[in-house]
Short mmCIF file of C-alpha atoms in Angstrom, two decimals:
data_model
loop_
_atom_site.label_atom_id
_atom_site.label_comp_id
_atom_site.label_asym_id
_atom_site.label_seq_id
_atom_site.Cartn_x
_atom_site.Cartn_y
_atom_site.Cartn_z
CA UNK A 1036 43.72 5.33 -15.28
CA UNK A 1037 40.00 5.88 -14.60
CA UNK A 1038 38.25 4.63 -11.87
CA UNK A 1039 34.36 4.37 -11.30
CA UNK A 1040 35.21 4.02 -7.07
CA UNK A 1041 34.47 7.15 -5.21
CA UNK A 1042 34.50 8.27 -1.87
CA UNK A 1043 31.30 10.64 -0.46
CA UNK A 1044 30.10 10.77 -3.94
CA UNK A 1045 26.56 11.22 -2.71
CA UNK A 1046 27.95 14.16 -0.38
CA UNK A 1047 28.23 16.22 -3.72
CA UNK A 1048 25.58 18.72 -5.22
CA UNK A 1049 24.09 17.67 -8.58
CA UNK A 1050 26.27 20.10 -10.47
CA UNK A 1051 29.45 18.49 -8.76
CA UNK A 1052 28.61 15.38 -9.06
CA UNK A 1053 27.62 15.96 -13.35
CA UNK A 1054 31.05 17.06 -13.18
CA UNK A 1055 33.10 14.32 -12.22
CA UNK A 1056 30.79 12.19 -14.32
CA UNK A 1057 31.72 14.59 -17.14
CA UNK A 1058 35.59 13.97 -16.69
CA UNK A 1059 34.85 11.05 -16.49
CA UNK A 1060 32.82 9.91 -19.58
CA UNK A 1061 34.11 12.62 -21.83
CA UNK A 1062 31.29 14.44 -22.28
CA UNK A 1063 30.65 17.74 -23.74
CA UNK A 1064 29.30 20.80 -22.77
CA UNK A 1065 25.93 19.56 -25.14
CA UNK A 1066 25.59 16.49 -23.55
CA UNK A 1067 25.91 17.98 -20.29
CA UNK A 1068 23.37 20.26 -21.25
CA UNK A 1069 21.27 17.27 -22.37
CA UNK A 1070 21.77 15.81 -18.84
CA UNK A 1071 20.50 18.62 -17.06
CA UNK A 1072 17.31 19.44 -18.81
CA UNK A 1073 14.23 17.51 -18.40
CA UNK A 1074 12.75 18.80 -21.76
CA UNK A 1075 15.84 17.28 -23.74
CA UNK A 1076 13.37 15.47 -25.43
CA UNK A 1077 11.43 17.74 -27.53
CA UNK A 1078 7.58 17.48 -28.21
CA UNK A 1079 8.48 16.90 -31.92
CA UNK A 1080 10.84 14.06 -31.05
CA UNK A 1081 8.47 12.58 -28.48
CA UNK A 1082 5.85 13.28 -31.35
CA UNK A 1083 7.57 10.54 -33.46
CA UNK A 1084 8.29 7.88 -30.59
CA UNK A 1085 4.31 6.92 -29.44
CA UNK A 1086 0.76 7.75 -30.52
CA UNK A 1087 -1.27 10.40 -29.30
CA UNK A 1088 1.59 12.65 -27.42
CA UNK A 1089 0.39 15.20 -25.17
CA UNK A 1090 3.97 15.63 -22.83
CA UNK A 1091 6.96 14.25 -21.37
CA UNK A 1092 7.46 12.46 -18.43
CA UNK A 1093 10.94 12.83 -16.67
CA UNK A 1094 12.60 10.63 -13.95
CA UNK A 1095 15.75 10.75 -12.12
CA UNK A 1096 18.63 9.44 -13.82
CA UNK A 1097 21.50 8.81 -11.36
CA UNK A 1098 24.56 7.12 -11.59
CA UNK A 1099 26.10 3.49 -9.96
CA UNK A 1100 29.84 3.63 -8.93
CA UNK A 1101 32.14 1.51 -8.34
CA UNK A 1102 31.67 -0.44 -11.01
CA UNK A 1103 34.54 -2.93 -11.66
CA UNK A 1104 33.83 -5.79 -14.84
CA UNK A 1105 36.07 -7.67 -16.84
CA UNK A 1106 38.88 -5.26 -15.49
CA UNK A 1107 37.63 -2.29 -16.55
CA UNK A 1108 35.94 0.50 -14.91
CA UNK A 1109 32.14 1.90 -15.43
CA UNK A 1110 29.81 4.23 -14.31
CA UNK A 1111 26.61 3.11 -14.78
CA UNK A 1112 23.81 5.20 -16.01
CA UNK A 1113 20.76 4.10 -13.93
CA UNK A 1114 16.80 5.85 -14.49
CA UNK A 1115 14.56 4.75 -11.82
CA UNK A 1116 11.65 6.55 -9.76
CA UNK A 1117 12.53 4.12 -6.57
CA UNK A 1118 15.03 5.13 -3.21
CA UNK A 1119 17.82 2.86 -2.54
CA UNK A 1120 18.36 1.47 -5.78
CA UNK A 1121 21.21 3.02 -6.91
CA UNK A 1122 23.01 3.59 -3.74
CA UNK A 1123 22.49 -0.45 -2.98
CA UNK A 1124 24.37 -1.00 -6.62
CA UNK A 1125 26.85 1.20 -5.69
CA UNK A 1126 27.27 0.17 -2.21
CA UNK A 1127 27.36 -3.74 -3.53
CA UNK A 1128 30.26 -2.73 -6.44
CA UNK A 1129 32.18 -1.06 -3.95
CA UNK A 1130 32.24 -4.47 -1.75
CA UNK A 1131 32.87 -6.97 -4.82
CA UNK A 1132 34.98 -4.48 -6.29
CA UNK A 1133 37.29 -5.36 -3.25
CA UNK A 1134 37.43 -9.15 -4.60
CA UNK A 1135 38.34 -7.83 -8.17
CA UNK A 1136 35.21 -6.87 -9.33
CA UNK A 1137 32.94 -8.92 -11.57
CA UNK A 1138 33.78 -11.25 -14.86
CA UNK A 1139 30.96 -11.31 -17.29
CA UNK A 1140 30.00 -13.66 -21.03
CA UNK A 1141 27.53 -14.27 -23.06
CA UNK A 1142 26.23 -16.71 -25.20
CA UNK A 1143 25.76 -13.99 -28.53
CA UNK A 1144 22.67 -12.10 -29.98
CA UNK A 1145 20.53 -14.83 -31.81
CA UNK A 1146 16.98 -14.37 -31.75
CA UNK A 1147 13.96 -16.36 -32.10
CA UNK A 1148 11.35 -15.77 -34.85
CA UNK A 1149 8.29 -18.15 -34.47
CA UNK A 1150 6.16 -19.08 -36.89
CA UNK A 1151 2.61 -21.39 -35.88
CA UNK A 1152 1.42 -23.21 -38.98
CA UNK A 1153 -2.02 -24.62 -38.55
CA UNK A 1154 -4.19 -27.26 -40.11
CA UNK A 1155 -1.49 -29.49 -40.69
CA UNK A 1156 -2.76 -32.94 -41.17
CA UNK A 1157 0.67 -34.55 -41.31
CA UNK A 1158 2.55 -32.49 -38.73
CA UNK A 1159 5.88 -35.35 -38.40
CA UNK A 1160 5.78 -35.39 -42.31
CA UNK A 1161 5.46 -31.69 -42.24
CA UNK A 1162 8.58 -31.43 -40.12
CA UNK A 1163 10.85 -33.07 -42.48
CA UNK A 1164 10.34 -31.40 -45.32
CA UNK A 1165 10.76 -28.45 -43.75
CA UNK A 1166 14.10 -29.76 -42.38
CA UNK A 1167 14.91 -30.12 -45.53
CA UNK A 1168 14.56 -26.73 -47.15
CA UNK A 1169 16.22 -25.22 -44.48
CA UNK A 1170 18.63 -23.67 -47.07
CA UNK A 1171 15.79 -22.11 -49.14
CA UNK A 1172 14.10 -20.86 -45.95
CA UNK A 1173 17.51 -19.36 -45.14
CA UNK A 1174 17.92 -17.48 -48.65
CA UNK A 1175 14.34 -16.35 -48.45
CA UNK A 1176 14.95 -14.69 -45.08
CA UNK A 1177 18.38 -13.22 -45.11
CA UNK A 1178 17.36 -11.78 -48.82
CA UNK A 1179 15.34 -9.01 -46.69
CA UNK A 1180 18.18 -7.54 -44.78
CA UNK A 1181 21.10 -8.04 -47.24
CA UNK A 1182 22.51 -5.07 -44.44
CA UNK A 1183 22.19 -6.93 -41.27
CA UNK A 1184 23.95 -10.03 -43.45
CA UNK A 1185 26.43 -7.83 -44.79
CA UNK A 1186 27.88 -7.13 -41.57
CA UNK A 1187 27.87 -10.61 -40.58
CA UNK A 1188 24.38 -11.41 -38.85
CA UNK A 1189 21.15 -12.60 -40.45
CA UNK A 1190 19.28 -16.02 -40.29
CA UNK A 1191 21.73 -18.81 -38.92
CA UNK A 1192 19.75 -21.80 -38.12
CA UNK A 1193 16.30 -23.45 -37.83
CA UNK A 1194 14.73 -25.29 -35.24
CA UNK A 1195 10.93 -26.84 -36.07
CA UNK A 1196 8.79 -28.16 -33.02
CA UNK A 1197 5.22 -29.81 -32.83
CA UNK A 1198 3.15 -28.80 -29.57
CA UNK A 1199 0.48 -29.78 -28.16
CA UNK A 1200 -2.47 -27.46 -27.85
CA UNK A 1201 -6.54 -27.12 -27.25
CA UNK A 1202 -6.70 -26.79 -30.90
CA UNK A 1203 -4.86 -29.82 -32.02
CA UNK A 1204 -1.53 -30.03 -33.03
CA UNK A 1205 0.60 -27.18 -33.92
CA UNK A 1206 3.73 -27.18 -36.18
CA UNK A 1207 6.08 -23.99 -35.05
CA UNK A 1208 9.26 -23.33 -36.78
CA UNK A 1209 11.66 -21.48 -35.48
CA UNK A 1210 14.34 -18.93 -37.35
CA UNK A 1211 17.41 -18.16 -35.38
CA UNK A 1212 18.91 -15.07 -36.68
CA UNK A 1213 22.02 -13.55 -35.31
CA UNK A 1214 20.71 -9.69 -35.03
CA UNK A 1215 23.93 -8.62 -33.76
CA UNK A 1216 24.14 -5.38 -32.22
CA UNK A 1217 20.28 -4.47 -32.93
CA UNK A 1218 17.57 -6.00 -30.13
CA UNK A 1219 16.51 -7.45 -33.29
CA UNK A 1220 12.42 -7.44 -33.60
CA UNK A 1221 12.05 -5.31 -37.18
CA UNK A 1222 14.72 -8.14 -38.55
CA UNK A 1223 12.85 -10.88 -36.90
CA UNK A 1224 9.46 -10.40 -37.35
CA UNK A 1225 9.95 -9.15 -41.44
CA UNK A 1226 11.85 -12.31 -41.77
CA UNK A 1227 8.93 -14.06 -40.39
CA UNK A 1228 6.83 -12.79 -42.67
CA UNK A 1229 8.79 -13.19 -45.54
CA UNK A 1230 8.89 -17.26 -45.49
CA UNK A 1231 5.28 -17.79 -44.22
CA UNK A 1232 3.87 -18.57 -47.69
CA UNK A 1233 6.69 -20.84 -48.77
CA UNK A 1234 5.91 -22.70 -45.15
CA UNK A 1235 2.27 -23.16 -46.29
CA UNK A 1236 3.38 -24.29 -49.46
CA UNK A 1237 5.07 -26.74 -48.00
CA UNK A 1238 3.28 -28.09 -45.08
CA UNK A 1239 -0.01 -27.60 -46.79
CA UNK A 1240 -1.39 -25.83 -43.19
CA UNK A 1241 -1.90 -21.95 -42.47
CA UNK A 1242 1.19 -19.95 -41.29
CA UNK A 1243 -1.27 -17.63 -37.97
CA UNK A 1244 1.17 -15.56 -35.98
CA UNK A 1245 4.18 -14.41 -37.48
CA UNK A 1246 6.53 -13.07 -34.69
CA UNK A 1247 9.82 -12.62 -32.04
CA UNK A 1248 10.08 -14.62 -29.20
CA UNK A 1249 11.40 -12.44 -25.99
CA UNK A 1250 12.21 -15.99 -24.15
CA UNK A 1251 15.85 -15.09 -26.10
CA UNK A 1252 17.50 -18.48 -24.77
CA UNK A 1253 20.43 -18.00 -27.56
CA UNK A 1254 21.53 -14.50 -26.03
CA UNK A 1255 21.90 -14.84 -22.16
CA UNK A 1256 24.64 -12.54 -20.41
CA UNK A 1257 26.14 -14.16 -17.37
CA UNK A 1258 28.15 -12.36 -14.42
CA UNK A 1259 30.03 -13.86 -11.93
CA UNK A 1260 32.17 -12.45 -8.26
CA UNK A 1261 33.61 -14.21 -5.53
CA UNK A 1262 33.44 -11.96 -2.73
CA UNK A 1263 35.97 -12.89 -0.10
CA UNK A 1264 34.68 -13.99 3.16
CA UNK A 1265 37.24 -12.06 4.88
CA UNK A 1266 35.59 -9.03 3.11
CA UNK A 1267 31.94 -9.63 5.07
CA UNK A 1268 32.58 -12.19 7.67
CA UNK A 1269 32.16 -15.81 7.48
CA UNK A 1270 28.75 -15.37 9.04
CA UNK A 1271 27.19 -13.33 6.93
CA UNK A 1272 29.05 -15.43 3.71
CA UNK A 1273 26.60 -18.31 5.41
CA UNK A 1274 23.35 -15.82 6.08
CA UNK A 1275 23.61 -15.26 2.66
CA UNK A 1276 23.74 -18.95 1.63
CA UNK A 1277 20.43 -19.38 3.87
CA UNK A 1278 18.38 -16.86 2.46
CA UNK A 1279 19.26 -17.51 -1.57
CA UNK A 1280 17.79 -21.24 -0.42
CA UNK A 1281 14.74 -19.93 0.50
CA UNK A 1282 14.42 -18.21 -2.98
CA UNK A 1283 15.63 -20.84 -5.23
CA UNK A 1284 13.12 -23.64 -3.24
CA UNK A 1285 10.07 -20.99 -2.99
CA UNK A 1286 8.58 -18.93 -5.99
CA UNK A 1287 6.60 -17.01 -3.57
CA UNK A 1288 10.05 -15.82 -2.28
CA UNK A 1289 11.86 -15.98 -5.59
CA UNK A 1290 9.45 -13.47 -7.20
CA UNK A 1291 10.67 -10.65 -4.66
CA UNK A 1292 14.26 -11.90 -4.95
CA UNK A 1293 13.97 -11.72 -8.70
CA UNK A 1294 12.44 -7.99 -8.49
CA UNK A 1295 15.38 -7.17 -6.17
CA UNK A 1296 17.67 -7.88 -9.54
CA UNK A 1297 15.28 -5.88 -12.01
CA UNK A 1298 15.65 -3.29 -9.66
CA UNK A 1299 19.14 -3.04 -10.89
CA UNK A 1300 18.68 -4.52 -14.31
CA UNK A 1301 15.61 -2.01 -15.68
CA UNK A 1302 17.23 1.46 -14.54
CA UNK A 1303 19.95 0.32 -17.05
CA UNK A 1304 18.01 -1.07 -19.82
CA UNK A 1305 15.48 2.54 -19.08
CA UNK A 1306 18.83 4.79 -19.33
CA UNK A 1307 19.80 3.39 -22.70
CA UNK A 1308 16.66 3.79 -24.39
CA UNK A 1309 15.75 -0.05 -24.61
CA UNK A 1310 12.92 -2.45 -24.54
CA UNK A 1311 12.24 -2.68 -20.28
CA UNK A 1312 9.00 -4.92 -20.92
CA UNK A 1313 10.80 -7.57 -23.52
CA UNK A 1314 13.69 -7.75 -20.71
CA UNK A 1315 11.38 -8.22 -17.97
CA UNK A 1316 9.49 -10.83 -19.70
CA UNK A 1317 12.21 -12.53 -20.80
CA UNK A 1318 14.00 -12.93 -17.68
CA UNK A 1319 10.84 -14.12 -15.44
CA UNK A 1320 10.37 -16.68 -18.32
CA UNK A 1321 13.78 -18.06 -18.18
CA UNK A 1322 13.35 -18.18 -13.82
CA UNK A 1323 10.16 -20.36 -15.01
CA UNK A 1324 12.47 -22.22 -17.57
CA UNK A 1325 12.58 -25.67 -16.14
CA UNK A 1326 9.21 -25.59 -15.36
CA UNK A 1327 9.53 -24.36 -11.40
CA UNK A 1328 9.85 -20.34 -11.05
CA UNK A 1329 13.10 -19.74 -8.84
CA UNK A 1330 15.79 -17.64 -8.43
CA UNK A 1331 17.74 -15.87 -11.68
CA UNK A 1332 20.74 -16.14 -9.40
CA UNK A 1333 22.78 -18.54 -7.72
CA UNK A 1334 24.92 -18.18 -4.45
CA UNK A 1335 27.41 -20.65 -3.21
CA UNK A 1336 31.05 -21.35 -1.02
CA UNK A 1337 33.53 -22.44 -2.40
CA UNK A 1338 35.93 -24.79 -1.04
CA UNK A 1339 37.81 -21.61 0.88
CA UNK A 1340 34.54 -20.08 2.39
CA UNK A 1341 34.45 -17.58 0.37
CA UNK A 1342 30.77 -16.17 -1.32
CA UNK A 1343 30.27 -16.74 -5.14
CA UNK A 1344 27.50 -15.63 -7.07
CA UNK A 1345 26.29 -15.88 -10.83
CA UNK A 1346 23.57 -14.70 -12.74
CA UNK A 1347 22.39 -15.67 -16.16
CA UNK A 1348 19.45 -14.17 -17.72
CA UNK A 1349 18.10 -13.27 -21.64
CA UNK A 1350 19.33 -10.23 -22.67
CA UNK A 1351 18.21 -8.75 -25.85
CA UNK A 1352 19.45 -5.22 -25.89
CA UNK A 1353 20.41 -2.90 -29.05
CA UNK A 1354 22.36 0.06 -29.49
CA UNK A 1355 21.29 1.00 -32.95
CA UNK A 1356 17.37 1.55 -33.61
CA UNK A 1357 14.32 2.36 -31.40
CA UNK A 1358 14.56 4.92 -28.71
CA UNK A 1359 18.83 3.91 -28.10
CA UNK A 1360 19.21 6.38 -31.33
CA UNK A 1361 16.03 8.49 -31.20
CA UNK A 1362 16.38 9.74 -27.07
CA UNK A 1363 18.56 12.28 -26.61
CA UNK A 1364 19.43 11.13 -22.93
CA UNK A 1365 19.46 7.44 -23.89
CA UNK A 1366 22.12 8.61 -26.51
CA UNK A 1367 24.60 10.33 -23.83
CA UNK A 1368 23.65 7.03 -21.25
CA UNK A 1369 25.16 4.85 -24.24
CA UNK A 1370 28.56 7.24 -24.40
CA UNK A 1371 28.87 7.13 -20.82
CA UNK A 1372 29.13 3.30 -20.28
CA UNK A 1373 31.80 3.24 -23.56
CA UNK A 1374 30.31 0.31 -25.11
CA UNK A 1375 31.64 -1.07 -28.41
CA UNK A 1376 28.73 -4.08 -29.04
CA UNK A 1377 24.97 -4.57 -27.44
CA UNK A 1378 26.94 -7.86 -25.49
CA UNK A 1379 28.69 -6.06 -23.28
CA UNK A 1380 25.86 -3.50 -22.42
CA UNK A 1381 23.98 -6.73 -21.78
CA UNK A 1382 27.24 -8.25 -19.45
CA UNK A 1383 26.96 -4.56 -17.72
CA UNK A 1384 23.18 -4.65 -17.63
CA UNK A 1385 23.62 -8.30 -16.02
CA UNK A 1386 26.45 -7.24 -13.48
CA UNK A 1387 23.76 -4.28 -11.77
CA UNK A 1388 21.28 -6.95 -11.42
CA UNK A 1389 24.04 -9.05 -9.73
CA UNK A 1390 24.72 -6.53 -7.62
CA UNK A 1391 21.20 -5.26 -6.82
CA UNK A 1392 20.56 -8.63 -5.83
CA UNK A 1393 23.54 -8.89 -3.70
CA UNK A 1394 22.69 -5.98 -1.50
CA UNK A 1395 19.15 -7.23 -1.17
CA UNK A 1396 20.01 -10.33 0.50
CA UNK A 1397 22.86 -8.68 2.70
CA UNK A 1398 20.34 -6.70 4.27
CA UNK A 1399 17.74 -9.14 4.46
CA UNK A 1400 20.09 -11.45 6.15
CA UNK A 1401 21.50 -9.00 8.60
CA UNK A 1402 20.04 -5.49 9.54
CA UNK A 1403 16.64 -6.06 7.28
CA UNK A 1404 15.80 -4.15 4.03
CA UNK A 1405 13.97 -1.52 6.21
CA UNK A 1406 16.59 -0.20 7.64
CA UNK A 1407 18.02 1.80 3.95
CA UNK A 1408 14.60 2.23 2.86
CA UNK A 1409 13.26 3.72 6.01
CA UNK A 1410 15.83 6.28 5.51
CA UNK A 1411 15.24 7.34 1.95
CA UNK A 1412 11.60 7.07 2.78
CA UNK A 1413 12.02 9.81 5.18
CA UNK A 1414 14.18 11.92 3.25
CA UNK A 1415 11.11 11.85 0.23
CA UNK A 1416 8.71 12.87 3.02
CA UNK A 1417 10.30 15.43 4.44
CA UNK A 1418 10.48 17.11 0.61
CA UNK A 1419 7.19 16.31 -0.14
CA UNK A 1420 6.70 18.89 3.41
CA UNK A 1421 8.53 21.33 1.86
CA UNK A 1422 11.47 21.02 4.02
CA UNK A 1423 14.92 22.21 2.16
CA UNK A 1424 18.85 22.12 3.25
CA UNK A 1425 19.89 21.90 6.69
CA UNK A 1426 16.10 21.86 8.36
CA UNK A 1427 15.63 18.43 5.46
CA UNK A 1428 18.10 16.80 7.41
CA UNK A 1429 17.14 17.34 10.68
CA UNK A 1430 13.48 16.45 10.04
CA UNK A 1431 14.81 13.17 8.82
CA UNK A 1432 17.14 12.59 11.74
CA UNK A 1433 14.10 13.11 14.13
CA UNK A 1434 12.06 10.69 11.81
CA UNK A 1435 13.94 7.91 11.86
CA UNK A 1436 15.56 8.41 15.35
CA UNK A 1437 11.31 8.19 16.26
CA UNK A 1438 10.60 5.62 14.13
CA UNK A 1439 7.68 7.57 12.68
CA UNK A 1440 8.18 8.12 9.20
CA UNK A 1441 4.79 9.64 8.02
CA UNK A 1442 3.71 12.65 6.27
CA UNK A 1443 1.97 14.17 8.66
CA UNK A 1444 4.96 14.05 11.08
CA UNK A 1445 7.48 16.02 8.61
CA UNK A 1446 4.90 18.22 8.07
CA UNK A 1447 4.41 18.52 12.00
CA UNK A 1448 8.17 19.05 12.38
CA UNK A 1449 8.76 21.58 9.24
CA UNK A 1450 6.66 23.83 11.47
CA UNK A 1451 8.12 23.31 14.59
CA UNK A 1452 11.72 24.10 13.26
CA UNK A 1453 9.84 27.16 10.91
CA UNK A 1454 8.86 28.30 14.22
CA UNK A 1455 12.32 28.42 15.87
#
């Protein structure tokens, strides 16, 4: 049986470490290829994604280990241009994996299609009959994707609301349609479209804005561990405790703790080729949800000391469409994780953002988030010097052993060792 858990991993070249991720994942000698060259993407390709290409723009794409979820192992494909990320996912797996790892659901792939309908002058009255032709409004909007319908998704329910606003009252109706394993907007937003005019015809009032909602409240992915306290020491289990109060009662402090778990969750979403910006969005919307920002996570002891921790968050991620299909990369990232629907990318996608946020806190609450940073810091600056191999290293050693982690210092110490 495979297993994601490896020992000294990061002790491996590049080409090593591509190759146990190739036994690992299956891949072939293309996709390895693919993998290895930043101009995967070609300019024609790229032509066809956004307007007005003049390049490409590559990033690291590393890997998370020890990866453990619903019993099954994963490596997870991770694109990010910041230290410590990946190692603190890894580091944080490793840990939970100890405790058996993490157990994820979700709550399935319906999305939200609003519709604001102006000028109303009976907005209650308007609300009714709308109510009422919910079955007509259904026919109309699953007749433009017989495919999506076919397969067992399309327009499910319908929700209509009347808000308040500086213009008067606004009638909003809302088309819940079960996108399945697309992130859904194309579907959404034609649908949309589709039923405006019967919705003035009915309400007598102007259909304005015709679009998706990325607060996707009918598609969360949750994760969950219990990490025994044997496993970190009761104090720490309690350190913990103390500082996830201080983000769940603070938004000045939540905000940071909440970019500490998009540090794990965008790498992901980035990797596969899917919407980052809808995902943010969506999850700072749903911390704001109850009308007080706070944390996206919660962390708790249970009656045996030991630390559990959840997280539930929108998750509106595809595999088919958009750049998941287009990107060559984004293409191998999907074969490596294995997935068979968008829910479980989104359970996976949920479980790094568990774990990012894990590791944040641990180090907050015990030797500070400095500490890792410092050290990856220093390692940047000494390559930005020009500093290679065995003379990298030392330069770092000396940095951090001085506490001076600067530019001008590795650059000061390349020439000293040069020298020698």
């Amino acid at each position: 049986m495979k297993q994601s858990s490896y020992s000294g991993f990061f002790k491996l070249s590049p080409e090593e470490r591509l190759r146990e991720v190739t036994e690992f994942c299956n891949l072939t000698s293309e996709e390895q290829e693919i993998l290895k060259d930043p101009n995967c993407l070609d300019m024609d390709k790229a032509d066809h994604m956004i307007e007005n290409v003049i390049g490409r723009f590559a990033l690291p794409l590393g890997v998370g280990l020890n990866f453990k979820i619903n019993g099954k192992d994963y490596l997870i494909p991770m694109v990010s241009e910041e230290p410590s990320v990946v190692a603190a996912a890894s580091n944080a797996a490793k840990i939970i994996r100890e405790s058996g790892g993490f157990t994820t659901s979700n709550t399935g792939s319906v999305m939200i299609a609003q519709i604001q309908i102006t000028d109303v002058a009976d907005p209650h009255f308007a609300k009714i009959v709308i109510e009422e032709n919910k079955e007509k409004i259904k026919t109309l909007c699953n007749e433009k994707d017989p495919i999506l319908v076919k397969f067992g998704g399309g327009m499910e329910e319908l929700e209509v609301r009347i808000i308040e606003s500086i213009i008067g009252k606004m009638v909003i109706v809302h088309l819940k349609v079960n996108t399945l394993d697309a992130m859904g907007a194309n579907a959404v937003n034609t649908m949309a479209e589709a039923v405006s005019p019967l919705l003035e015809e009915l309400t007598g009032g102007k259909a304005f804005l015709r679009i998706l909602s990325n607060l996707a409240i009918h598609r969360l992915a949750r994760s969950r561990v219990k990490i025994k306290k044997e496993t970190i020491g009761e104090d720490i289990v309690d350190k913990i405790i103390t500082a996830y109060a201080f983000a769940e009662a603070d938004p000045f402090r939540a905000v940071t703790h909440n970019k500490g778990i998009m540090n794990g969750i965008i790498p992901v979403v980035l990797a596969t080729g899917n919407d980052t910006r809808a995902i943010e969005s969506g999850a700072h919307a749903y911390a704001s949800i109850t009308g007080r920002y706070t944390s996206l996570t919660t962390w708790e002891k249970d009656k045996n000391g030991d630390l559990v921790g959840t997280i539930e968050l929108p998750m509106a991620v595809g595999l088919v469409g958009g750049a998941t299909k287009i990107h060559p990369t984004a293409r191998v990232a999907v074969k490596m994780l294995g997935v068979k629907s968008a829910a479980e990318l989104g359970e996976i996608i949920a479980s790094v953002g568990l774990a990012n946020n894990f590791a944040a806190i641990k180090a907050l609450a015990t030797e500070g988030i400095q500490r890792g940073h410092m050290s990856l810091h220093a390692r940047n600056l000494a390559t930005v010097a020009g500093a290679k191999g065995e003379v990298l290293e030392l330069i770092v050693a000396q940095m951090i052993k001085e506490k001076n982690v600067r530019l001008e210092y590795a650059q000061e110490l390349l020439k000293k060792f040069n020298s020698k």
